[in-house]
PDB file of C-alpha atoms and ligand atoms in Angstrom:
ATOM      1  CA  MET A  30     210.579 130.010  28.707  1.00 77.00           C
ATOM      2  CA  SER A  31     207.250 130.190  30.571  1.00 79.00           C
ATOM      3  CA  ASP A  32     205.331 126.946  30.402  1.00 77.00           C
ATOM      4  CA  ASP A  33     202.311 128.462  28.596  1.00 91.00           C
ATOM      5  CA  LYS A  34     204.655 128.877  25.575  1.00 96.00           C
ATOM      6  CA  TYR A  35     205.062 125.130  25.049  1.00 97.00           C
ATOM      7  CA  THR A  36     203.220 121.837  25.382  1.00 97.00           C
ATOM      8  CA  THR A  37     204.607 118.563  26.688  1.00 97.00           C
ATOM      9  CA  GLU A  38     204.287 115.720  24.184  1.00 98.00           C
ATOM     10  CA  ARG A  39     205.328 112.066  24.175  1.00 98.00           C
ATOM     11  CA  ILE A  40     207.696 110.214  21.868  1.00 97.00           C
ATOM     12  CA  THR A  41     205.568 107.643  20.043  1.00 98.00           C
ATOM     13  CA  ALA A  42     208.226 106.040  17.820  1.00 97.00           C
ATOM     14  CA  VAL A  43     211.959 106.139  17.139  1.00 96.00           C
ATOM     15  CA  HIS A  44     213.432 104.905  13.864  1.00 96.00           C
ATOM     16  CA  PRO A  45     217.215 104.537  13.552  1.00 95.00           C
ATOM     17  CA  TRP A  46     218.584 104.861   9.990  1.00 97.00           C
ATOM     18  CA  THR A  47     222.292 104.542  10.797  1.00 97.00           C
ATOM     19  CA  GLU A  48     224.346 104.732  13.980  1.00 94.00           C
ATOM     20  CA  ASN A  49     224.164 108.530  13.867  1.00 94.00           C
ATOM     21  CA  LEU A  50     220.943 109.217  12.062  1.00 96.00           C
ATOM     22  CA  PHE A  51     217.404 108.684  13.315  1.00 96.00           C
ATOM     23  CA  SER A  52     213.811 109.851  12.984  1.00 97.00           C
ATOM     24  CA  PHE A  53     211.241 110.108  15.748  1.00 97.00           C
ATOM     25  CA  ARG A  54     207.587 110.857  16.129  1.00 98.00           C
ATOM     26  CA  THR A  55     205.794 112.702  18.887  1.00 98.00           C
ATOM     27  CA  THR A  56     202.199 113.323  19.810  1.00 98.00           C
ATOM     28  CA  ARG A  57     200.887 116.642  18.494  1.00 98.00           C
ATOM     29  CA  ASP A  58     198.864 119.169  20.431  1.00 98.00           C
ATOM     30  CA  ARG A  59     195.517 119.740  18.726  1.00 97.00           C
ATOM     31  CA  GLY A  60     196.245 123.455  18.581  1.00 97.00           C
ATOM     32  CA  TYR A  61     199.668 123.078  16.918  1.00 98.00           C
ATOM     33  CA  ARG A  62     199.732 124.672  13.465  1.00 98.00           C
ATOM     34  CA  PHE A  63     202.526 124.948  10.909  1.00 98.00           C
ATOM     35  CA  VAL A  64     203.060 125.482   7.215  1.00 98.00           C
ATOM     36  CA  PRO A  65     204.966 122.636   5.462  1.00 98.00           C
ATOM     37  CA  GLY A  66     208.650 123.595   5.399  1.00 98.00           C
ATOM     38  CA  GLN A  67     208.586 125.265   8.818  1.00 98.00           C
ATOM     39  CA  PHE A  68     210.414 124.157  11.949  1.00 98.00           C
ATOM     40  CA  ALA A  69     209.423 123.510  15.529  1.00 98.00           C
ATOM     41  CA  ARG A  70     211.413 124.269  18.658  1.00 97.00           C
ATOM     42  CA  LEU A  71     211.892 121.158  20.755  1.00 97.00           C
ATOM     43  CA  GLY A  72     212.957 121.002  24.387  1.00 96.00           C
ATOM     44  CA  VAL A  73     214.568 118.162  26.337  1.00 94.00           C
ATOM     45  CA  PRO A  74     215.717 118.139  29.980  1.00 88.00           C
ATOM     46  CA  GLY A  75     219.118 119.825  30.403  1.00 86.00           C
ATOM     47  CA  ALA A  76     221.998 118.935  32.721  1.00 84.00           C
ATOM     48  CA  ALA A  77     220.869 121.247  35.561  1.00 89.00           C
ATOM     49  CA  GLU A  78     217.841 120.100  37.591  1.00 90.00           C
ATOM     50  CA  GLY A  79     214.640 121.466  36.014  1.00 88.00           C
ATOM     51  CA  SER A  80     216.412 123.065  33.020  1.00 91.00           C
ATOM     52  CA  ILE A  81     215.336 122.566  29.418  1.00 93.00           C
ATOM     53  CA  VAL A  82     217.588 122.712  26.348  1.00 92.00           C
ATOM     54  CA  TRP A  83     215.871 123.954  23.176  1.00 94.00           C
ATOM     55  CA  ARG A  84     216.708 123.347  19.500  1.00 95.00           C
ATOM     56  CA  ALA A  85     215.055 124.065  16.177  1.00 96.00           C
ATOM     57  CA  TYR A  86     213.931 121.033  14.159  1.00 97.00           C
ATOM     58  CA  SER A  87     212.272 121.036  10.760  1.00 97.00           C
ATOM     59  CA  ILE A  88     209.015 119.136  10.705  1.00 98.00           C
ATOM     60  CA  ALA A  89     209.106 116.140   8.373  1.00 98.00           C
ATOM     61  CA  SER A  90     205.469 115.114   8.792  1.00 98.00           C
ATOM     62  CA  ALA A  91     202.481 116.463   6.890  1.00 98.00           C
ATOM     63  CA  ALA A  92     200.418 119.398   8.127  1.00 98.00           C
ATOM     64  CA  HIS A  93     197.423 117.012   8.210  1.00 97.00           C
ATOM     65  CA  ASP A  94     199.157 114.278  10.267  1.00 98.00           C
ATOM     66  CA  GLU A  95     198.078 113.779  13.848  1.00 98.00           C
ATOM     67  CA  HIS A  96     201.692 113.291  14.920  1.00 98.00           C
ATOM     68  CA  LEU A  97     204.868 115.326  14.394  1.00 98.00           C
ATOM     69  CA  GLU A  98     207.932 113.708  12.856  1.00 98.00           C
ATOM     70  CA  PHE A  99     211.556 114.875  12.977  1.00 98.00           C
ATOM     71  CA  PHE A 100     214.827 113.709  11.415  1.00 98.00           C
ATOM     72  CA  SER A 101     218.084 114.130  13.328  1.00 96.00           C
ATOM     73  CA  VAL A 102     221.795 113.433  13.382  1.00 95.00           C
ATOM     74  CA  VAL A 103     223.657 112.769  16.591  1.00 93.00           C
ATOM     75  CA  VAL A 104     226.147 115.617  16.829  1.00 90.00           C
ATOM     76  CA  PRO A 105     229.263 114.203  18.562  1.00 88.00           C
ATOM     77  CA  GLY A 106     229.376 115.740  22.060  1.00 87.00           C
ATOM     78  CA  GLY A 107     226.224 117.767  21.303  1.00 87.00           C
ATOM     79  CA  GLN A 108     224.232 118.769  24.389  1.00 86.00           C
ATOM     80  CA  PHE A 109     220.901 118.397  22.676  1.00 89.00           C
ATOM     81  CA  THR A 110     221.197 115.538  20.200  1.00 90.00           C
ATOM     82  CA  SER A 111     223.043 113.235  22.624  1.00 86.00           C
ATOM     83  CA  ARG A 112     220.080 113.597  25.005  1.00 88.00           C
ATOM     84  CA  LEU A 113     217.575 113.351  22.209  1.00 90.00           C
ATOM     85  CA  ALA A 114     219.136 110.132  20.943  1.00 89.00           C
ATOM     86  CA  ARG A 115     218.561 108.513  24.349  1.00 89.00           C
ATOM     87  CA  LEU A 116     214.819 109.224  24.310  1.00 91.00           C
ATOM     88  CA  ARG A 117     212.560 106.241  23.933  1.00 94.00           C
ATOM     89  CA  GLN A 118     208.903 105.657  23.198  1.00 96.00           C
ATOM     90  CA  GLY A 119     206.775 107.133  25.990  1.00 97.00           C
ATOM     91  CA  ASP A 120     209.346 109.746  27.059  1.00 95.00           C
ATOM     92  CA  ALA A 121     208.327 113.395  27.304  1.00 95.00           C
ATOM     93  CA  ILE A 122     209.489 116.104  24.893  1.00 97.00           C
ATOM     94  CA  HIS A 123     208.487 119.767  24.909  1.00 97.00           C
ATOM     95  CA  VAL A 124     207.247 121.512  21.773  1.00 98.00           C
ATOM     96  CA  GLU A 125     206.982 125.278  21.611  1.00 98.00           C
ATOM     97  CA  ARG A 126     203.468 126.317  20.593  1.00 98.00           C
ATOM     98  CA  ARG A 127     204.755 128.572  17.791  1.00 97.00           C
ATOM     99  CA  SER A 128     206.190 127.291  14.521  1.00 98.00           C
ATOM    100  CA  TYR A 129     208.913 129.151  12.649  1.00 97.00           C
ATOM    101  CA  GLY A 130     210.672 129.642   9.357  1.00 96.00           C
ATOM    102  CA  PHE A 131     210.284 130.785   5.790  1.00 95.00           C
ATOM    103  CA  LEU A 132     211.206 127.717   3.756  1.00 97.00           C
ATOM    104  CA  THR A 133     207.639 127.567   2.506  1.00 97.00           C
ATOM    105  CA  THR A 134     206.228 127.667  -1.013  1.00 97.00           C
ATOM    106  CA  ASP A 135     203.953 130.595  -0.142  1.00 95.00           C
ATOM    107  CA  ARG A 136     207.089 132.777  -0.180  1.00 94.00           C
ATOM    108  CA  PHE A 137     207.461 132.307  -3.944  1.00 96.00           C
ATOM    109  CA  GLU A 138     206.115 134.019  -7.006  1.00 93.00           C
ATOM    110  CA  ALA A 139     204.090 131.510  -8.996  1.00 95.00           C
ATOM    111  CA  GLY A 140     206.401 129.146 -10.883  1.00 97.00           C
ATOM    112  CA  ARG A 141     206.372 125.869 -12.777  1.00 98.00           C
ATOM    113  CA  ASP A 142     209.271 123.839 -11.373  1.00 98.00           C
ATOM    114  CA  LEU A 143     209.997 123.514  -7.674  1.00 98.00           C
ATOM    115  CA  TRP A 144     213.611 122.541  -6.924  1.00 98.00           C
ATOM    116  CA  MET A 145     214.266 121.214  -3.398  1.00 98.00           C
ATOM    117  CA  LEU A 146     217.981 120.798  -2.666  1.00 98.00           C
ATOM    118  CA  ALA A 147     218.976 119.029   0.554  1.00 98.00           C
ATOM    119  CA  THR A 148     222.101 117.800   2.237  1.00 98.00           C
ATOM    120  CA  GLY A 149     221.842 115.394   5.182  1.00 98.00           C
ATOM    121  CA  THR A 150     218.908 115.990   7.505  1.00 97.00           C
ATOM    122  CA  GLY A 151     218.014 119.068   5.442  1.00 98.00           C
ATOM    123  CA  LEU A 152     215.688 116.647   3.659  1.00 98.00           C
ATOM    124  CA  ALA A 153     213.102 116.911   6.452  1.00 98.00           C
ATOM    125  CA  PRO A 154     211.145 120.028   5.415  1.00 98.00           C
ATOM    126  CA  TYR A 155     210.775 118.706   1.866  1.00 98.00           C
ATOM    127  CA  LEU A 156     209.078 115.574   3.146  1.00 98.00           C
ATOM    128  CA  SER A 157     206.427 117.774   4.719  1.00 98.00           C
ATOM    129  CA  ILE A 158     206.172 119.931   1.577  1.00 98.00           C
ATOM    130  CA  LEU A 159     205.785 116.795  -0.561  1.00 98.00           C
ATOM    131  CA  HIS A 160     202.872 115.662   1.571  1.00 98.00           C
ATOM    132  CA  ASP A 161     201.011 118.878   0.822  1.00 98.00           C
ATOM    133  CA  PHE A 162     198.629 118.438  -2.136  1.00 97.00           C
ATOM    134  CA  HIS A 163     199.054 122.098  -3.086  1.00 97.00           C
ATOM    135  CA  THR A 164     202.697 121.414  -3.920  1.00 98.00           C
ATOM    136  CA  TRP A 165     201.704 118.768  -6.469  1.00 98.00           C
ATOM    137  CA  GLU A 166     198.863 120.856  -7.865  1.00 97.00           C
ATOM    138  CA  ASP A 167     200.762 124.153  -8.088  1.00 97.00           C
ATOM    139  CA  TYR A 168     203.861 122.885  -9.924  1.00 98.00           C
ATOM    140  CA  GLU A 169     204.401 121.003 -13.161  1.00 98.00           C
ATOM    141  CA  ASN A 170     207.642 119.461 -11.916  1.00 98.00           C
ATOM    142  CA  LEU A 171     209.053 118.761  -8.471  1.00 98.00           C
ATOM    143  CA  VAL A 172     212.782 118.145  -8.247  1.00 98.00           C
ATOM    144  CA  LEU A 173     214.080 116.615  -5.045  1.00 98.00           C
ATOM    145  CA  VAL A 174     217.850 116.422  -4.647  1.00 98.00           C
ATOM    146  CA  GLN A 175     219.124 114.478  -1.631  1.00 98.00           C
ATOM    147  CA  SER A 176     222.862 114.598  -0.975  1.00 98.00           C
ATOM    148  CA  VAL A 177     224.389 112.268   1.616  1.00 98.00           C
ATOM    149  CA  ARG A 178     227.803 110.815   2.311  1.00 98.00           C
ATOM    150  CA  THR A 179     227.011 107.106   2.142  1.00 98.00           C
ATOM    151  CA  GLN A 180     224.292 104.922   0.706  1.00 98.00           C
ATOM    152  CA  ALA A 181     223.080 103.972   4.193  1.00 98.00           C
ATOM    153  CA  GLU A 182     222.247 107.654   4.812  1.00 98.00           C
ATOM    154  CA  LEU A 183     219.717 107.752   1.966  1.00 98.00           C
ATOM    155  CA  ALA A 184     216.942 107.913   4.555  1.00 98.00           C
ATOM    156  CA  TYR A 185     213.319 108.025   3.426  1.00 98.00           C
ATOM    157  CA  GLU A 186     214.206 106.705  -0.028  1.00 98.00           C
ATOM    158  CA  ASP A 187     211.358 104.184   0.123  1.00 98.00           C
ATOM    159  CA  LEU A 188     208.863 106.808   1.213  1.00 98.00           C
ATOM    160  CA  ILE A 189     209.949 109.121  -1.625  1.00 98.00           C
ATOM    161  CA  ARG A 190     209.726 106.332  -4.195  1.00 97.00           C
ATOM    162  CA  GLY A 191     206.396 105.371  -2.662  1.00 97.00           C
ATOM    163  CA  PHE A 192     204.623 108.481  -3.977  1.00 97.00           C
ATOM    164  CA  GLU A 193     204.398 106.510  -7.196  1.00 96.00           C
ATOM    165  CA  GLY A 194     201.666 103.996  -6.657  1.00 94.00           C
ATOM    166  CA  SER A 195     200.318 105.795  -3.605  1.00 96.00           C
ATOM    167  CA  GLU A 196     196.552 105.943  -3.300  1.00 95.00           C
ATOM    168  CA  TYR A 197     196.629 109.676  -2.581  1.00 94.00           C
ATOM    169  CA  TYR A 198     199.615 111.018  -4.515  1.00 96.00           C
ATOM    170  CA  GLY A 199     199.845 108.444  -7.318  1.00 96.00           C
ATOM    171  CA  GLU A 200     198.063 110.541  -9.929  1.00 95.00           C
ATOM    172  CA  TYR A 201     200.666 113.321  -9.489  1.00 97.00           C
ATOM    173  CA  ALA A 202     203.746 111.169  -8.913  1.00 97.00           C
ATOM    174  CA  HIS A 203     205.006 111.519 -12.502  1.00 97.00           C
ATOM    175  CA  LYS A 204     205.842 115.144 -11.624  1.00 98.00           C
ATOM    176  CA  LEU A 205     208.564 114.133  -9.169  1.00 98.00           C
ATOM    177  CA  ARG A 206     212.206 113.882 -10.280  1.00 98.00           C
ATOM    178  CA  TYR A 207     214.278 112.395  -7.489  1.00 98.00           C
ATOM    179  CA  VAL A 208     218.055 112.823  -7.678  1.00 98.00           C
ATOM    180  CA  ARG A 209     220.286 111.044  -5.181  1.00 98.00           C
ATOM    181  CA  ILE A 210     223.836 112.183  -4.578  1.00 98.00           C
ATOM    182  CA  VAL A 211     226.161 109.903  -2.590  1.00 98.00           C
ATOM    183  CA  THR A 212     229.492 111.660  -2.201  1.00 98.00           C
ATOM    184  CA  ARG A 213     231.729 109.193  -0.394  1.00 98.00           C
ATOM    185  CA  GLU A 214     231.173 105.865  -2.082  1.00 98.00           C
ATOM    186  CA  PRO A 215     230.146 104.724  -5.536  1.00 98.00           C
ATOM    187  CA  VAL A 216     226.457 103.810  -5.736  1.00 98.00           C
ATOM    188  CA  GLU A 217     224.818 102.887  -9.007  1.00 97.00           C
ATOM    189  CA  GLY A 218     222.206 105.324 -10.230  1.00 97.00           C
ATOM    190  CA  THR A 219     223.442 108.173  -8.036  1.00 98.00           C
ATOM    191  CA  LEU A 220     225.610 111.228  -8.675  1.00 98.00           C
ATOM    192  CA  ARG A 221     228.933 111.500  -6.874  1.00 98.00           C
ATOM    193  CA  ASP A 222     229.911 115.206  -6.835  1.00 98.00           C
ATOM    194  CA  ARG A 223     228.750 117.780  -4.306  1.00 98.00           C
ATOM    195  CA  VAL A 224     225.517 119.526  -5.183  1.00 98.00           C
ATOM    196  CA  THR A 225     227.325 122.874  -5.483  1.00 98.00           C
ATOM    197  CA  LYS A 226     229.688 121.470  -8.108  1.00 98.00           C
ATOM    198  CA  LEU A 227     226.801 119.838  -9.975  1.00 98.00           C
ATOM    199  CA  LEU A 228     224.908 123.129  -9.937  1.00 98.00           C
ATOM    200  CA  GLY A 229     227.911 125.130 -11.131  1.00 97.00           C
ATOM    201  CA  SER A 230     228.776 122.764 -13.953  1.00 98.00           C
ATOM    202  CA  GLY A 231     225.213 122.378 -15.227  1.00 98.00           C
ATOM    203  CA  VAL A 232     225.378 118.601 -14.686  1.00 98.00           C
ATOM    204  CA  LEU A 233     222.479 118.702 -12.223  1.00 98.00           C
ATOM    205  CA  GLU A 234     220.203 120.381 -14.767  1.00 98.00           C
ATOM    206  CA  GLU A 235     221.322 117.932 -17.437  1.00 98.00           C
ATOM    207  CA  ASN A 236     220.626 114.999 -15.139  1.00 98.00           C
ATOM    208  CA  VAL A 237     217.196 116.302 -14.142  1.00 98.00           C
ATOM    209  CA  GLY A 238     216.300 117.261 -17.684  1.00 98.00           C
ATOM    210  CA  LEU A 239     215.172 120.789 -16.762  1.00 98.00           C
ATOM    211  CA  ARG A 240     216.926 124.160 -16.993  1.00 98.00           C
ATOM    212  CA  LEU A 241     217.077 126.535 -14.068  1.00 98.00           C
ATOM    213  CA  ASP A 242     215.159 129.484 -15.360  1.00 96.00           C
ATOM    214  CA  HIS A 243     213.950 132.699 -13.672  1.00 96.00           C
ATOM    215  CA  GLU A 244     210.451 132.410 -15.028  1.00 96.00           C
ATOM    216  CA  ARG A 245     209.789 128.805 -14.185  1.00 97.00           C
ATOM    217  CA  SER A 246     212.132 127.652 -11.399  1.00 98.00           C
ATOM    218  CA  ARG A 247     211.599 128.178  -7.675  1.00 98.00           C
ATOM    219  CA  ILE A 248     214.488 126.888  -5.612  1.00 98.00           C
ATOM    220  CA  MET A 249     214.789 125.822  -1.988  1.00 98.00           C
ATOM    221  CA  LEU A 250     218.095 125.126  -0.236  1.00 98.00           C
ATOM    222  CA  CYS A 251     218.332 123.318   3.076  1.00 98.00           C
ATOM    223  CA  GLY A 252     221.087 121.654   5.069  1.00 97.00           C
ATOM    224  CA  ASN A 253     224.794 122.253   5.528  1.00 97.00           C
ATOM    225  CA  PRO A 254     225.259 126.042   5.948  1.00 97.00           C
ATOM    226  CA  GLU A 255     228.222 126.140   3.567  1.00 98.00           C
ATOM    227  CA  MET A 256     226.241 124.328   0.911  1.00 98.00           C
ATOM    228  CA  VAL A 257     223.353 126.763   1.401  1.00 98.00           C
ATOM    229  CA  GLU A 258     225.628 129.798   1.201  1.00 97.00           C
ATOM    230  CA  ASP A 259     227.652 128.571  -1.782  1.00 98.00           C
ATOM    231  CA  SER A 260     224.519 127.573  -3.689  1.00 98.00           C
ATOM    232  CA  ARG A 261     222.830 130.859  -2.839  1.00 98.00           C
ATOM    233  CA  LYS A 262     225.802 132.820  -4.219  1.00 98.00           C
ATOM    234  CA  LEU A 263     225.853 130.716  -7.342  1.00 98.00           C
ATOM    235  CA  LEU A 264     222.146 131.162  -7.981  1.00 98.00           C
ATOM    236  CA  VAL A 265     222.114 134.875  -7.146  1.00 97.00           C
ATOM    237  CA  GLY A 266     224.990 135.139  -9.622  1.00 97.00           C
ATOM    238  CA  ARG A 267     222.666 133.606 -12.199  1.00 97.00           C
ATOM    239  CA  GLY A 268     220.035 136.240 -11.444  1.00 97.00           C
ATOM    240  CA  PHE A 269     217.774 134.388  -8.984  1.00 97.00           C
ATOM    241  CA  ARG A 270     216.302 136.579  -6.266  1.00 96.00           C
ATOM    242  CA  PRO A 271     215.831 135.436  -2.650  1.00 96.00           C
ATOM    243  CA  SER A 272     212.307 135.855  -1.274  1.00 94.00           C
ATOM    244  CA  ARG A 273     211.978 138.484   1.409  1.00 91.00           C
ATOM    245  CA  ARG A 274     209.167 139.270   3.795  1.00 87.00           C
ATOM    246  CA  GLY A 275     206.350 140.685   1.686  1.00 88.00           C
ATOM    247  CA  ASP A 276     208.455 140.402  -1.493  1.00 92.00           C
ATOM    248  CA  PRO A 277     208.177 136.982  -3.121  1.00 94.00           C
ATOM    249  CA  GLY A 278     211.208 135.827  -5.092  1.00 95.00           C
ATOM    250  CA  GLN A 279     212.583 132.631  -6.560  1.00 97.00           C
ATOM    251  CA  LEU A 280     214.947 131.377  -3.828  1.00 98.00           C
ATOM    252  CA  ALA A 281     214.351 130.310  -0.218  1.00 97.00           C
ATOM    253  CA  MET A 282     216.776 128.752   2.231  1.00 96.00           C
ATOM    254  CA  GLU A 283     217.280 127.311   5.693  1.00 92.00           C
ATOM    255  CA  ASN A 284     220.591 126.647   7.442  1.00 87.00           C
ATOM    256  CA  TYR A 285     220.771 123.582   9.616  1.00 83.00           C
ATOM    257  CA  TRP A 286     223.346 124.497  12.201  1.00 78.00           C
TER     258      TRP A 286
HETATM  259  P1  LIG B 307     227.143 116.724   5.849  1.00 61.33           P
HETATM  260  O1  LIG B 307     228.579 116.982   6.134  1.00 61.33           O
HETATM  261  O2  LIG B 307     226.241 117.875   5.855  1.00 61.33           O
HETATM  262  O3  LIG B 307     227.056 115.916   4.493  1.00 61.33           O
HETATM  263  C1  LIG B 307     225.851 115.594   3.837  1.00 61.33           C
HETATM  264  C2  LIG B 307     226.070 115.813   2.366  1.00 61.33           C
HETATM  265  O4  LIG B 307     226.306 117.185   2.141  1.00 61.33           O
HETATM  266  C3  LIG B 307     227.278 115.058   1.829  1.00 61.33           C
HETATM  267  O5  LIG B 307     226.965 114.588   0.544  1.00 61.33           O
HETATM  268  C4  LIG B 307     228.330 116.132   1.784  1.00 61.33           C
HETATM  269  O6  LIG B 307     229.330 115.921   0.831  1.00 61.33           O
HETATM  270  C5  LIG B 307     227.508 117.340   1.406  1.00 61.33           C
HETATM  271  N1  LIG B 307     228.166 118.598   1.741  1.00 61.33           N
HETATM  272  C6  LIG B 307     228.798 118.902   2.906  1.00 61.33           C
HETATM  273  N2  LIG B 307     229.272 120.156   2.846  1.00 61.33           N
HETATM  274  C7  LIG B 307     228.940 120.646   1.623  1.00 61.33           C
HETATM  275  C8  LIG B 307     229.163 121.885   0.981  1.00 61.33           C
HETATM  276  N3  LIG B 307     229.809 122.883   1.582  1.00 61.33           N
HETATM  277  N4  LIG B 307     228.680 122.046  -0.265  1.00 61.33           N
HETATM  278  C9  LIG B 307     228.018 121.046  -0.876  1.00 61.33           C
HETATM  279  N5  LIG B 307     227.787 119.849  -0.320  1.00 61.33           N
HETATM  280  C10 LIG B 307     228.237 119.644   0.924  1.00 61.33           C
HETATM  281  O7  LIG B 307     226.704 115.539   6.728  1.00 61.33           O
HETATM  282  P2  LIG B 307     225.614 115.403   7.847  1.00 61.33           P
HETATM  283  O8  LIG B 307     225.716 113.996   8.263  1.00 61.33           O
HETATM  284  O9  LIG B 307     224.309 115.966   7.445  1.00 61.33           O
HETATM  285  O10 LIG B 307     226.221 116.324   8.964  1.00 61.33           O
HETATM  286  C11 LIG B 307     227.579 116.221   9.313  1.00 61.33           C
HETATM  287  C12 LIG B 307     227.842 116.781  10.656  1.00 61.33           C
HETATM  288  O11 LIG B 307     227.308 118.095  10.763  1.00 61.33           O
HETATM  289  C13 LIG B 307     227.125 116.009  11.732  1.00 61.33           C
HETATM  290  O12 LIG B 307     227.789 114.836  12.117  1.00 61.33           O
HETATM  291  C14 LIG B 307     227.068 117.065  12.800  1.00 61.33           C
HETATM  292  O13 LIG B 307     228.263 117.151  13.509  1.00 61.33           O
HETATM  293  C15 LIG B 307     226.853 118.329  12.031  1.00 61.33           C
HETATM  294  N6  LIG B 307     225.404 118.687  12.062  1.00 61.33           N
HETATM  295  C16 LIG B 307     224.981 119.464  13.075  1.00 61.33           C
HETATM  296  C17 LIG B 307     223.653 119.770  13.199  1.00 61.33           C
HETATM  297  C18 LIG B 307     223.192 120.618  14.338  1.00 61.33           C
HETATM  298  O14 LIG B 307     222.010 120.796  14.498  1.00 61.33           O
HETATM  299  N7  LIG B 307     224.075 121.152  15.140  1.00 61.33           N
HETATM  300  C19 LIG B 307     222.720 119.318  12.270  1.00 61.33           C
HETATM  301  C20 LIG B 307     223.175 118.509  11.212  1.00 61.33           C
HETATM  302  C21 LIG B 307     224.521 118.213  11.133  1.00 61.33           C
HETATM  303  P3  LIG B 307     230.843 115.483   1.256  1.00 61.33           P
HETATM  304  O15 LIG B 307     230.799 114.018   1.491  1.00 61.33           O
HETATM  305  O16 LIG B 307     231.648 115.874   0.044  1.00 61.33           O
HETATM  306  O17 LIG B 307     231.240 116.249   2.479  1.00 61.33           O
END
């Protein structure tokens, strides 16, 4: 990639959540623009002298933040994430000037309930979307479903709970319904089954207290590709229509690997 296609930023903070899960912040070029829900392409030095390895990463920070924030797993043996995980404050990271992706609310017909279903690091784009005031103004209800394997992986839980009582978002916070799913150990107050099973059985709707409905629900899926595909099939089977370029629908999705 020619070097006018990307800028070189610095890591400003690294936050480990578990041994294999971490978030990091970078400086942000003043010209960098994105719509909440989109992803950036990040580059780190590759094995060969002067080479750069690139990967897509959803942006977790708000469009109005001066920094960029990302949420990552360490993929065992992964070329990119093993290098990324070694980066420390002050290290350089490349960011492509363009942002990408269609997991954005502007792809939807107007609706009343926004459902955001995530597994693992698929939570990231929703954090950006939830920091956009339009999201809170445009919808009556926001449903955030975070599915992880263990309690320790419930990253960002405090931030999500912190909308309530926040100086900026507090007046809207009653709109948010936050559902945690922990699949591999019992945790009080959380659901245990996979999100696909909970969707299929109707238990998720029961738990949230809202029905999935063509008129009112707009649904986003992000994370494990099998989860995205299985949920998509299930929802298409119930008559939901994926958004397409120039043709707003009720479903939008992003695979994570
Ligand atoms: P994960 O396996 O995606 O699990 C996170 C949550 O999603 C768990 O609650 C899990 O339930 C659930 N889940 C998994 N598959 C599902 C499916 N088909 N339908 C419904 N729910 C499903 O865990 P992760 O930690 O985010 O990622 C696991 C591994 O994926 C990583 O260690 C890494 O190797 C790889 N990964 C790669 C990339 C990449 O960029 N290459 C990015 C993210 C992850 P269960 O406990 O029932 O499985």
